[in-house]
Amino acid sequence: IAEMKRVPYHIQRDVLDELGVDQVAEKSDFKISAKEKFREAVRCTGPRFKSCFLSFVPLLTWLPRYPFRENAIGDLISGISVGIMHLPQGMAYALLAAVPPVFGLYSSFYPILIYFIFGTSKHISVGTYAVMSVMIGSVTERLAPDSDFMIPGNDTNSTSLDIVSRDAERVKIAATVTFLSGIFQLLLGLVRFGFVVTYLSEPLVRAYTTAAAIHVIVSQLKYSFGINPQRYSGPLSLIYTIIEDCALLGQTNIGTLVVSIVTIIGLVAAKELSALAARKIPIPIPVELITIIIATVVSWQMDLKTEYGVEVVGKIPSGLQAPVAPAVSLLGSMVGDAFALAVVGYGIAISLGRIFALKYAYKVDSNQELIALGLSNSIGGLFNCFAISCSMSRSMVQVSTGGKSQVAGAISALVILVILLKIGELFEELPKAVLAAIIYVNLQGMMKQFGDIRSLWRTNKVDMVVWVMTLILTVLFNPDMGLAASIAFSILTVVFRTQLPKYSILGQVPGTDIYKPVEDYNQVKEIPGIMIFHSSATLYFANAEMYIDALYEKTGVDVAKLLSHKKKLEAKRLRKEKKAAKKAKKEAKKRAKEAVKAAEDVGAVEVGPDPDTDTTLPQAIILDLSPVNFLDTVGVKTLRNIYKDYGEAGVQVYFCGCQRGVVESMENGDFFNEKVTKSILFSSVHDAVLYCQQGNSEEVIQGTHL
C-alpha cells in the first residue's frame, strides 16, 4: 500500500474557550420539553397509524411486491429442503425438551407460520433449537420428575412409571413456560426494548451455546446407553448426572449402544460425503432424513424393541391438536426460566438475522423481531409447542438452496403439515438412540467453538476470560442461572476496565497541534510549565478516587501535602508576627526594623523547600476530558475539588474536550459561579495550551504551531 501523501494545511483563528465557541457557533438553547416529547409520541395521524400497522405486520408490506419469477423456484426448493430437515431435528430436539417427539413437529409448524407473518428476517430458519430445547427440558424435568409418577405394581415392593401421565404433565409445563416466554418477548418488543441483546456479546453467546451443547450431550447419554439415571436439578446438576451415568454403565443396553455407534459413524461419514458432493449437486442430500428412514425400517424388520430392548419413539398421533389454555397455576414457578428463554432465543435469532441482513443488504428490525418471536412462542404455547429460536444449520441450508424470502419458511411449514397429517405415524418404530445420535452430530459446529479460546487469547484477553467464565458458569449451573451469572460477569469486566484505565501525560508532536502520551512516543515532548493529563475512561463514582491519585502521581504534585505544608508555613508566619509584635511593645524605636526583619524571615520560610514535597510547580494543569461521556455527582465534585485545591496551591486548572452532556452536568452540579466561568473550558488541548502560554490576549494563531 502506497504511503499516504502528507497534505499541509494552514489555520488562522482566535484562541477559543467554551464561551467563545458558543458565541461563534451561536449555540442553540432550544429544548423540547418532556411533555412535548410525550405528546408527539402518542399523537396518532392517518399516515402514522398506517406506518405503525404495516411495521407490525411486515407481510402486508413485502408480499404484494414479492418478485414471483425471480424468487419462487428458489424459495420452493429451499422450503422443501428445510422442511425435510425439520422432521428429524424436531423429533430429536423434543427428546431434549423431555416431551414426546410429535411435539417437536408441532413446534416446527405453528411458530413458523406466525413468524412468516410478523418476522423481518428473510433468511433465518426458525423452529426447534438444541439450546432452547435443553433449557425447556431442565424446567419440565424439574417440575415433573419421574419420582412423581411412580405407581405401585402387582408385587408389594415393585413400582412402575406412569409414562402417559408424566408426558402429559411435561407437555403442559413445556407449553406453559413457552407461552410465558413469548409474553415476555412480546412485552419487551412493544416497549421497544430490543437493545437488551446488546448485553449478550458475541464471546458470551458463543461460549453459552458451547456450554449448552455440553448439557445437551450429557442429557442424551441415557438414550445412547439405554440407562435410566436419576434426574438432578440446581447447581452442579451436570456433574451429578455424569457421575450417575458412569455408575450405571454396567447396566448398558448393548443393542441400544450398537445402534448409537453405528448411527453416529454412518451420519459422520454421510455428512462428509455430502459435503464433497455439494460442489456438484445444488441441493443438499437429506442425510438425516435418510438415516431415520433406514433406522425405522431396520427397527421394524428386526423388532429391536422386543428382541433387544431398544427404546423407540412410540405412538405418533396423526393430525393437529386443538389449542389449550396454559396452566396458570404453574406460572409463578417458572418466571425466571421463561425470561431466560426469552432473552436467549431472541439473542440467537437477532444475531444470526443481522449477519444475513448485512450480507444481503437489508434491515432487520430488532423490536419487530422480539414481537414476531413473542407471538410465535405465545401462540405456539397454546398449541402445545415448546420454545423456538433459529438454527444455524437450517438457515445455511435455506440460503444455500436459493431461499430469498420468508416464503421458504412457510413452505417448510407446509412440509411439516403433510408429515403430521399423513406420514408421522410411520416413524413410531424409530429408536430414540438414533435421534440422540442426530443431536450429537449436529452439535459438531458448537463444539468447534472451543477454538475461540485460542483466537481470543491473541486478540482480546478480556473477551477470552468472558468466554471461559461463561462456559464454566453455564456448565456448573443450569443454563438459565448460568446465563444470568455470565451476563453479570461480562458487565463486571466492563466496570473493572473503567476502574483501571490508562492514565498518561500528553505532549506535543513537534510542529503540529496533535498531542500524544509522552511515554509512547520518542519525539513527543511535554510543554514547559504545562501538564496535560489524560484518562482513557470516563469519570464517575467508581474511579473518581483513582483519578485523583493518578493525577497526583503523573503530575508529581501532591496537592494534599502541598496544602499541608502551606498551612504549616502560614502558622509559622503567624508565630513570627506575634513574636515581632511582642518585641515591638518593648522597643518602640526598633519596631519598624523588627517588622522588616520578621517579614524577611517569613519570606525565607515560604520559599523554603519541604523535604517531603516537590516545590517545582507547573504553571497550569490541563485535564483532557474528551473520553468522558457523562459525569455523575461524584465526578462533578471531583473536578470541583481538583480545581479548588490546585488553585489554592497556585496552579491554574483548565478543562478541554468537554462534550455537551459533561458541560450540562457541570452546570447542573453548580460547578460554575461568579468566579469560575466557562472560560476555563476549551474545545481542544491545543486551544488550552495556547491560552496558558499567551494568557488572555486576543492574538491570532497562525497555522498549527505554537
XYZ file of C-alpha atoms in Angstrom, residues 262-659:
398
model
C -23.487 -47.339 14.036
C -25.742 -44.296 13.551
C -23.046 -41.802 14.624
C -20.424 -43.367 12.336
C -22.896 -43.510 9.451
C -24.014 -39.894 9.927
C -20.477 -38.528 10.125
C -19.401 -40.442 7.022
C -22.533 -39.478 5.107
C -22.150 -35.788 6.002
C -18.530 -35.798 4.834
C -19.562 -37.378 1.526
C -22.438 -34.914 1.251
C -20.027 -32.007 1.738
C -17.823 -33.337 -1.061
C -20.824 -33.841 -3.340
C -22.178 -30.359 -2.590
C -19.905 -28.911 -5.277
C -21.663 -30.929 -7.968
C -25.191 -31.257 -6.534
C -27.009 -27.937 -5.963
C -29.490 -29.454 -3.484
C -28.090 -30.844 -0.200
C -28.541 -34.546 0.429
C -31.064 -35.049 3.291
C -28.700 -37.254 5.286
C -30.737 -37.115 8.495
C -33.999 -37.984 6.762
C -32.385 -40.948 5.007
C -30.938 -42.041 8.361
C -34.249 -42.069 10.214
C -35.975 -43.870 7.319
C -33.307 -46.609 7.262
C -33.292 -46.839 11.075
C -37.092 -47.096 11.212
C -37.167 -49.855 8.596
C -34.368 -51.800 10.327
C -36.033 -51.407 13.738
C -39.363 -52.611 12.328
C -37.861 -55.578 10.471
C -35.616 -56.741 13.333
C -38.132 -55.845 16.069
C -35.425 -54.079 18.073
C -37.883 -53.033 20.765
C -38.920 -56.590 21.651
C -35.800 -58.587 20.799
C -33.117 -56.246 22.161
C -34.996 -53.850 24.467
C -34.186 -50.797 22.343
C -36.397 -47.842 23.301
C -38.373 -46.448 20.350
C -40.324 -43.267 19.717
C -43.712 -44.880 20.253
C -47.130 -43.698 19.189
C -47.237 -40.590 16.987
C -50.802 -39.302 16.653
C -51.905 -38.016 13.265
C -53.467 -34.610 12.752
C -53.333 -31.364 14.692
C -54.342 -30.617 18.257
C -56.842 -28.043 19.441
C -55.465 -25.067 21.413
C -55.233 -25.465 25.173
C -55.060 -22.695 27.783
C -51.761 -22.517 29.708
C -51.606 -23.803 33.270
C -51.878 -20.514 35.173
C -51.032 -22.209 38.478
C -47.552 -23.046 37.189
C -46.599 -19.546 36.009
C -45.148 -18.424 39.330
C -42.658 -21.290 39.447
C -41.149 -20.618 36.017
C -40.815 -16.832 35.687
C -37.009 -16.914 35.749
C -36.848 -19.800 33.276
C -39.271 -18.060 30.909
C -37.315 -14.804 30.952
C -34.056 -16.650 30.270
C -35.718 -18.446 27.350
C -36.992 -15.125 26.002
C -33.564 -13.467 26.127
C -31.561 -16.421 24.788
C -33.998 -17.192 21.979
C -34.106 -13.561 20.881
C -30.339 -13.110 21.196
C -29.567 -16.079 18.970
C -32.198 -15.153 16.369
C -31.272 -11.473 16.085
C -27.538 -12.224 15.956
C -27.965 -14.606 13.032
C -30.571 -12.365 11.405
C -28.196 -9.387 11.440
C -25.441 -11.464 9.847
C -27.652 -12.344 6.873
C -29.103 -8.816 6.700
C -25.612 -7.337 6.455
C -24.605 -9.865 3.815
C -27.677 -9.342 1.615
C -28.130 -5.588 2.232
C -31.461 -5.264 4.031
C -32.512 -4.245 7.519
C -33.782 -6.387 10.383
C -35.975 -4.558 12.913
C -34.795 -5.730 16.340
C -38.004 -4.685 18.128
C -40.216 -6.297 15.482
C -38.169 -9.496 15.799
C -38.995 -9.530 19.501
C -42.681 -9.165 18.661
C -42.517 -11.876 15.975
C -40.765 -14.366 18.263
C -43.085 -13.421 21.126
C -46.179 -14.132 19.054
C -44.633 -17.356 17.710
C -43.947 -18.635 21.214
C -47.098 -17.383 22.923
C -49.445 -18.676 20.207
C -47.343 -21.813 19.801
C -47.639 -22.430 23.548
C -51.404 -22.590 23.152
C -50.911 -25.446 20.673
C -48.541 -27.412 22.969
C -45.355 -26.253 21.231
C -42.106 -25.620 23.092
C -39.906 -22.525 22.758
C -38.238 -21.901 19.417
C -35.408 -19.816 18.029
C -33.411 -20.056 14.808
C -30.988 -22.786 13.757
C -27.682 -22.022 12.066
C -27.620 -25.330 10.160
C -31.148 -24.946 8.760
C -30.560 -21.280 7.948
C -27.411 -22.127 5.999
C -29.310 -24.790 4.042
C -32.134 -22.320 3.382
C -29.661 -19.793 1.946
C -27.518 -22.293 0.029
C -30.543 -23.842 -1.729
C -31.786 -20.498 -3.060
C -34.110 -19.221 -0.346
C -34.592 -15.463 -0.691
C -37.600 -14.611 1.485
C -39.873 -15.751 4.308
C -41.860 -17.766 1.747
C -39.274 -20.534 2.126
C -40.195 -20.804 5.804
C -43.898 -21.038 5.003
C -43.243 -23.841 2.510
C -41.189 -25.748 5.106
C -44.164 -25.463 7.482
C -46.423 -26.975 4.820
C -43.984 -29.906 4.507
C -44.307 -30.498 8.256
C -48.104 -30.252 7.961
C -48.122 -33.063 5.390
C -45.925 -35.149 7.700
C -48.212 -34.508 10.670
C -51.347 -35.438 8.733
C -50.151 -38.438 6.737
C -46.595 -39.630 7.346
C -45.794 -39.130 11.035
C -47.169 -42.449 12.253
C -44.705 -44.331 10.020
C -41.849 -43.366 12.358
C -43.260 -44.959 15.513
C -40.574 -47.710 15.438
C -37.686 -45.239 15.195
C -35.146 -45.855 18.023
C -34.574 -42.895 20.320
C -30.849 -43.686 20.175
C -30.916 -42.625 16.505
C -32.394 -39.255 17.446
C -29.705 -38.844 20.113
C -27.048 -39.637 17.500
C -28.516 -36.985 15.193
C -28.219 -34.468 18.043
C -24.568 -35.405 18.685
C -23.601 -34.955 15.055
C -25.478 -31.665 14.742
C -23.553 -30.297 17.729
C -20.202 -30.586 15.934
C -20.291 -26.912 14.986
C -20.898 -25.793 18.566
C -18.088 -27.948 19.919
C -15.697 -26.447 17.365
C -16.261 -23.121 19.114
C -13.651 -24.197 21.665
C -11.221 -22.835 19.090
C -12.416 -19.356 20.102
C -10.192 -19.568 23.190
C -7.038 -19.601 21.095
C -8.115 -16.794 18.775
C -9.380 -14.606 21.633
C -6.104 -15.122 23.527
C -4.329 -13.455 20.611
C -6.852 -10.670 20.029
C -8.512 -9.750 23.347
C -7.701 -11.492 26.610
C -10.632 -9.912 28.467
C -13.058 -11.410 25.940
C -11.262 -14.732 26.376
C -11.836 -14.549 30.149
C -15.535 -13.785 29.499
C -15.694 -16.806 27.158
C -14.088 -19.187 29.657
C -16.094 -17.930 32.647
C -19.352 -18.153 30.688
C -18.539 -21.752 29.809
C -17.665 -22.633 33.412
C -20.671 -20.853 34.951
C -23.138 -22.381 32.481
C -21.677 -25.871 32.898
C -21.734 -25.667 36.694
C -25.176 -24.068 36.910
C -28.330 -24.669 34.904
C -28.469 -22.829 31.562
C -30.828 -20.168 32.989
C -28.740 -19.464 36.097
C -25.577 -19.714 34.023
C -26.858 -17.058 31.633
C -27.630 -14.602 34.436
C -24.245 -15.192 36.070
C -22.450 -14.847 32.723
C -24.135 -11.536 31.896
C -23.281 -10.226 35.376
C -19.645 -11.258 34.962
C -19.477 -9.691 31.487
C -20.817 -6.380 32.839
C -18.327 -6.525 35.726
C -15.442 -6.755 33.255
C -16.653 -3.502 31.698
C -16.840 -1.873 35.153
C -13.344 -3.103 36.023
C -11.966 -1.731 32.772
C -13.408 1.712 33.559
C -11.936 1.475 37.058
C -8.488 0.635 35.699
C -7.991 2.907 32.700
C -4.676 4.105 31.324
C -3.571 7.459 32.716
C -0.939 9.462 30.868
C 0.696 12.847 30.446
C 0.328 14.256 26.943
C 2.980 16.068 24.971
C 3.033 17.806 21.623
C 4.061 16.188 18.357
C 6.633 18.722 17.070
C 5.229 21.245 14.612
C 1.605 20.110 14.969
C -1.483 20.601 17.128
C -1.506 16.870 17.933
C -0.912 15.659 21.494
C 0.080 12.099 22.391
C 1.222 10.257 25.563
C 4.885 11.097 26.150
C 5.705 7.546 27.280
C 4.520 6.085 23.964
C 6.469 8.312 21.554
C 10.130 9.290 21.481
C 9.645 12.632 19.720
C 6.672 13.796 21.795
C 7.758 16.390 24.356
C 5.949 17.980 27.290
C 5.086 21.678 27.075
C 7.317 23.545 29.603
C 5.313 24.635 32.635
C 2.123 22.898 31.462
C 0.965 19.396 32.441
C -1.700 17.786 30.200
C -3.416 14.883 31.986
C -5.420 12.272 30.049
C -7.533 9.295 31.161
C -8.720 6.610 28.736
C -12.077 6.128 30.522
C -14.987 8.215 31.708
C -15.031 9.736 35.196
C -17.682 8.554 37.653
C -18.103 7.371 41.234
C -16.304 4.034 40.760
C -12.982 5.517 39.607
C -13.063 9.105 40.917
C -10.627 8.455 43.765
C -8.220 6.596 41.467
C -8.431 9.504 39.014
C -7.198 11.925 41.681
C -4.429 9.562 42.824
C -3.233 9.104 39.234
C -3.323 12.887 38.677
C -1.115 13.442 41.739
C 1.275 10.696 40.632
C 1.576 11.742 36.978
C 1.922 15.461 37.623
C 4.272 14.966 40.564
C 2.193 17.416 42.583
C 0.544 16.030 45.695
C -1.858 18.847 46.488
C -2.760 17.423 49.894
C 0.858 17.517 51.054
C 1.408 20.856 49.378
C -1.551 22.449 51.148
C -0.495 20.872 54.427
C 2.985 22.364 54.020
C 1.433 25.722 53.153
C -0.639 25.650 56.344
C 2.477 24.912 58.380
C 4.210 27.865 56.757
C 1.231 30.086 57.496
C 1.227 29.003 61.142
C 4.961 29.665 61.391
C 4.486 33.092 59.809
C 1.798 33.939 62.350
C 4.077 32.892 65.215
C 6.826 35.112 63.817
C 4.460 38.047 63.560
C 3.239 37.510 67.100
C 6.792 37.378 68.391
C 7.633 40.516 66.455
C 4.606 42.282 67.923
C 5.766 41.499 71.470
C 9.206 42.828 70.756
C 7.635 45.965 69.270
C 5.997 46.789 72.587
C 9.308 46.667 74.427
C 11.311 48.660 71.959
C 9.193 51.236 70.210
C 12.155 52.714 68.435
C 13.173 49.395 66.881
C 9.613 48.358 65.881
C 9.974 49.195 62.188
C 13.299 47.353 61.878
C 11.963 44.297 63.708
C 8.887 44.220 61.457
C 11.038 44.361 58.339
C 13.299 41.634 59.680
C 10.291 39.426 60.531
C 8.891 39.910 57.023
C 12.224 38.884 55.535
C 12.320 35.790 57.765
C 8.761 34.877 56.757
C 9.592 35.214 53.074
C 12.511 32.874 53.548
C 10.187 30.315 55.146
C 7.646 30.468 52.335
C 10.100 29.601 49.627
C 11.980 27.078 51.724
C 11.607 23.543 50.456
C 9.731 20.875 52.325
C 11.698 17.610 52.334
C 8.534 15.628 51.557
C 7.129 17.925 48.848
C 8.338 18.805 45.364
C 8.104 22.592 45.113
C 8.573 22.690 41.328
C 5.004 23.528 40.404
C 3.667 23.719 36.849
C 2.142 26.943 35.628
C -1.073 25.155 34.684
C -2.657 21.707 34.502
C -4.941 20.815 31.593
C -7.369 17.920 32.073
C -8.296 16.254 28.772
C -11.927 15.184 29.268
C -12.581 14.049 25.682
C -13.097 10.363 26.727
C -15.638 11.410 29.399
C -19.143 10.886 28.006
C -21.039 11.591 31.226
C -20.487 12.980 34.720
C -22.345 11.912 37.830
C -22.472 13.979 41.014
C -19.268 12.386 42.311
C -17.482 13.197 39.046
C -18.569 16.852 39.179
C -17.499 17.087 42.808
C -14.129 15.545 41.943
C -13.449 18.112 39.217
C -14.571 20.922 41.536
C -12.172 19.766 44.272
C -9.302 19.419 41.793
C -9.867 22.971 40.530
C -10.150 24.367 44.053
C -7.186 22.520 45.605
C -4.763 23.215 42.785
C -5.945 26.830 42.708
C -5.117 27.220 46.398
C -1.688 25.775 45.630
C -1.189 28.402 42.933
C -1.753 26.126 39.919
C -4.442 27.048 37.401
C -6.572 24.130 36.109
C -8.228 24.077 32.673
C -10.542 21.519 31.072
C -10.665 20.619 27.386
C -12.624 18.330 25.059
C -15.798 18.500 27.168
C -18.849 17.013 25.487
